[in-house]
mmCIF file of C-alpha atoms in Angstrom:
data_model
loop_
_atom_site.group_PDB
_atom_site.id
_atom_site.type_symbol
_atom_site.label_atom_id
_atom_site.label_comp_id
_atom_site.label_asym_id
_atom_site.label_seq_id
_atom_site.Cartn_x
_atom_site.Cartn_y
_atom_site.Cartn_z
ATOM 1 C CA UNK A 245 0.027 -0.220 0.024
ATOM 2 C CA UNK A 246 0.975 3.544 -0.782
ATOM 3 C CA UNK A 247 0.986 6.150 1.777
ATOM 4 C CA UNK A 248 0.853 9.912 0.775
ATOM 5 C CA UNK A 249 1.359 12.347 3.510
ATOM 6 C CA UNK A 250 -0.008 15.846 2.362
ATOM 7 C CA UNK A 251 -0.192 19.665 3.405
ATOM 8 C CA UNK A 252 -2.689 21.980 1.718
ATOM 9 C CA UNK A 253 -3.501 25.346 2.558
ATOM 10 C CA UNK A 254 -6.173 26.495 -0.204
ATOM 11 C CA UNK A 255 -7.431 23.102 -1.110
ATOM 12 C CA UNK A 256 -5.164 22.745 -4.283
ATOM 13 C CA UNK A 257 -3.219 20.095 -2.547
ATOM 14 C CA UNK A 258 -6.278 18.296 -1.139
ATOM 15 C CA UNK A 259 -8.139 18.172 -4.649
ATOM 16 C CA UNK A 260 -4.845 16.752 -6.156
ATOM 17 C CA UNK A 261 -4.730 14.093 -3.768
ATOM 18 C CA UNK A 262 -8.295 13.398 -3.821
ATOM 19 C CA UNK A 263 -8.178 12.760 -7.542
ATOM 20 C CA UNK A 264 -5.016 10.606 -6.779
ATOM 21 C CA UNK A 265 -6.851 8.367 -3.994
ATOM 22 C CA UNK A 266 -9.488 8.137 -5.982
ATOM 23 C CA UNK A 267 -8.055 6.361 -9.099
ATOM 24 C CA UNK A 268 -5.418 4.630 -7.094
ATOM 25 C CA UNK A 269 -6.929 3.513 -3.431
ATOM 26 C CA UNK A 270 -3.627 4.547 -1.966
ATOM 27 C CA UNK A 271 -3.639 6.097 1.371
ATOM 28 C CA UNK A 272 -3.635 9.638 2.222
ATOM 29 C CA UNK A 273 -2.693 11.176 5.387
ATOM 30 C CA UNK A 274 -3.153 15.228 6.108
ATOM 31 C CA UNK A 275 -0.203 16.633 8.097
ATOM 32 C CA UNK A 276 -1.694 17.732 11.408
ATOM 33 C CA UNK A 277 0.108 18.391 14.877
ATOM 34 C CA UNK A 278 -1.038 14.792 16.403
ATOM 35 C CA UNK A 279 0.055 12.786 13.025
ATOM 36 C CA UNK A 280 2.082 9.892 14.007
ATOM 37 C CA UNK A 281 3.938 8.101 10.945
ATOM 38 C CA UNK A 282 3.918 4.429 11.110
ATOM 39 C CA UNK A 283 4.518 3.672 7.353
ATOM 40 C CA UNK A 284 7.121 5.248 5.003
ATOM 41 C CA UNK A 285 5.287 7.023 2.126
ATOM 42 C CA UNK A 286 5.829 10.070 -0.295
ATOM 43 C CA UNK A 287 5.344 13.945 0.689
ATOM 44 C CA UNK A 288 2.957 16.309 -1.434
ATOM 45 C CA UNK A 289 2.873 20.165 0.062
ATOM 46 C CA UNK A 290 2.750 23.423 -1.601
ATOM 47 C CA UNK A 291 5.132 26.327 -1.995
ATOM 48 C CA UNK A 292 3.998 29.518 0.016
ATOM 49 C CA UNK A 293 5.336 32.974 0.322
ATOM 50 C CA UNK A 294 6.936 32.953 -3.106
ATOM 51 C CA UNK A 295 9.481 29.962 -2.762
ATOM 52 C CA UNK A 296 9.142 28.685 1.207
ATOM 53 C CA UNK A 297 8.440 25.503 2.710
ATOM 54 C CA UNK A 298 4.951 25.550 4.540
ATOM 55 C CA UNK A 299 5.804 25.745 8.427
ATOM 56 C CA UNK A 300 3.801 22.719 8.853
ATOM 57 C CA UNK A 301 5.620 21.030 6.325
ATOM 58 C CA UNK A 302 8.896 21.838 7.725
ATOM 59 C CA UNK A 303 7.893 20.597 11.193
ATOM 60 C CA UNK A 304 6.732 17.337 9.514
ATOM 61 C CA UNK A 305 10.184 16.735 7.792
ATOM 62 C CA UNK A 306 12.082 17.253 10.547
ATOM 63 C CA UNK A 307 10.077 14.483 12.288
ATOM 64 C CA UNK A 308 9.766 12.155 9.742
ATOM 65 C CA UNK A 309 12.005 12.686 6.761
ATOM 66 C CA UNK A 310 13.693 9.256 7.090
ATOM 67 C CA UNK A 311 10.004 7.854 6.217
ATOM 68 C CA UNK A 312 9.548 10.042 2.991
ATOM 69 C CA UNK A 313 10.703 8.515 -0.317
ATOM 70 C CA UNK A 314 10.031 11.397 -2.331
ATOM 71 C CA UNK A 315 8.740 14.930 -2.419
ATOM 72 C CA UNK A 316 6.377 16.588 -4.982
ATOM 73 C CA UNK A 317 4.791 20.363 -4.720
ATOM 74 C CA UNK A 318 2.502 22.588 -6.119
ATOM 75 C CA UNK A 319 2.910 25.754 -7.331
ATOM 76 C CA UNK A 320 2.018 28.542 -9.419
ATOM 77 C CA UNK A 321 3.924 29.248 -12.653
ATOM 78 C CA UNK A 322 3.130 32.974 -12.273
ATOM 79 C CA UNK A 323 6.092 32.587 -9.639
ATOM 80 C CA UNK A 324 8.702 31.906 -12.418
ATOM 81 C CA UNK A 325 11.782 30.576 -10.824
ATOM 82 C CA UNK A 326 9.797 30.014 -7.396
ATOM 83 C CA UNK A 327 7.523 27.857 -9.025
ATOM 84 C CA UNK A 328 7.262 24.912 -6.824
ATOM 85 C CA UNK A 329 10.318 25.723 -4.953
ATOM 86 C CA UNK A 330 9.305 24.090 -1.585
ATOM 87 C CA UNK A 331 9.998 20.589 -3.330
ATOM 88 C CA UNK A 332 13.610 21.467 -4.331
ATOM 89 C CA UNK A 333 14.348 22.969 -0.809
ATOM 90 C CA UNK A 334 13.133 19.826 0.794
ATOM 91 C CA UNK A 335 15.074 17.564 -1.526
ATOM 92 C CA UNK A 336 17.817 19.261 -0.709
ATOM 93 C CA UNK A 337 17.732 20.007 2.560
ATOM 94 C CA UNK A 338 16.895 16.632 3.701
ATOM 95 C CA UNK A 339 18.327 14.391 0.870
ATOM 96 C CA UNK A 340 14.806 13.407 -0.538
ATOM 97 C CA UNK A 341 14.357 12.675 -4.310
ATOM 98 C CA UNK A 342 12.026 15.344 -6.109
ATOM 99 C CA UNK A 343 9.310 13.241 -7.973
ATOM 100 C CA UNK A 344 7.481 16.531 -9.527
ATOM 101 C CA UNK A 345 6.046 19.594 -9.418
ATOM 102 C CA UNK A 346 2.632 20.575 -10.590
ATOM 103 C CA UNK A 347 0.599 24.049 -10.685
ATOM 104 C CA UNK A 348 -2.548 24.229 -8.357
ATOM 105 C CA UNK A 349 -4.273 21.715 -8.298
ATOM 106 C CA UNK A 350 -2.712 19.754 -11.172
ATOM 107 C CA UNK A 351 -4.220 18.707 -14.542
ATOM 108 C CA UNK A 352 -5.182 14.957 -14.902
ATOM 109 C CA UNK A 353 -1.922 14.832 -17.199
ATOM 110 C CA UNK A 354 0.130 15.707 -13.658
ATOM 111 C CA UNK A 355 -2.143 13.146 -11.725
ATOM 112 C CA UNK A 356 -1.312 10.157 -14.173
ATOM 113 C CA UNK A 357 2.351 11.233 -14.396
ATOM 114 C CA UNK A 358 2.683 11.373 -10.438
ATOM 115 C CA UNK A 359 0.725 7.724 -10.134
ATOM 116 C CA UNK A 360 3.123 6.587 -12.803
ATOM 117 C CA UNK A 361 6.537 7.907 -10.970
ATOM 118 C CA UNK A 362 5.496 6.734 -7.542
ATOM 119 C CA UNK A 363 4.383 3.202 -8.739
ATOM 120 C CA UNK A 364 7.087 2.828 -11.392
ATOM 121 C CA UNK A 365 10.246 4.609 -9.299
ATOM 122 C CA UNK A 366 9.119 4.549 -5.695
ATOM 123 C CA UNK A 367 6.585 2.117 -5.057
ATOM 124 C CA UNK A 368 7.814 0.220 -1.494
ATOM 125 C CA UNK A 369 11.603 1.233 -2.658
ATOM 126 C CA UNK A 370 14.202 2.070 -0.360
ATOM 127 C CA UNK A 371 14.886 6.110 -0.201
ATOM 128 C CA UNK A 372 18.267 6.858 -1.378
ATOM 129 C CA UNK A 373 20.158 10.156 -2.578
ATOM 130 C CA UNK A 374 19.080 9.534 -6.038
ATOM 131 C CA UNK A 375 17.496 12.731 -7.584
ATOM 132 C CA UNK A 376 14.956 12.263 -10.063
ATOM 133 C CA UNK A 377 14.499 15.252 -11.669
ATOM 134 C CA UNK A 378 11.413 14.503 -13.643
ATOM 135 C CA UNK A 379 10.086 17.865 -12.600
#
């Protein structure tokens, strides 16, 4: 079973996750203060303040980075070079492979690409320092 851990502020990541779990049946866990991570999985978050990692996501990674196989971030292409930058920062700071970035709540193409990446490159695999760089 694939586990997804996600943080959503405006609902974009939540909508993306809802579509993914509807298609796959994977387990999704919203990042909250009382979340206790028992199973390794994949992080999906958002980028805030023109390129920053959200505080809740940062705190989650400080506690559970060793259980995260990959990171994906939503963003807005209007932010230019800061698009989805939270994923880049998390990837670099915690040595977690970057799976992909998507805009707002993602398109069906984004959702299918994400599912394909997770199924074929990170399904129950051990995390290493290898960077996917598919984004």
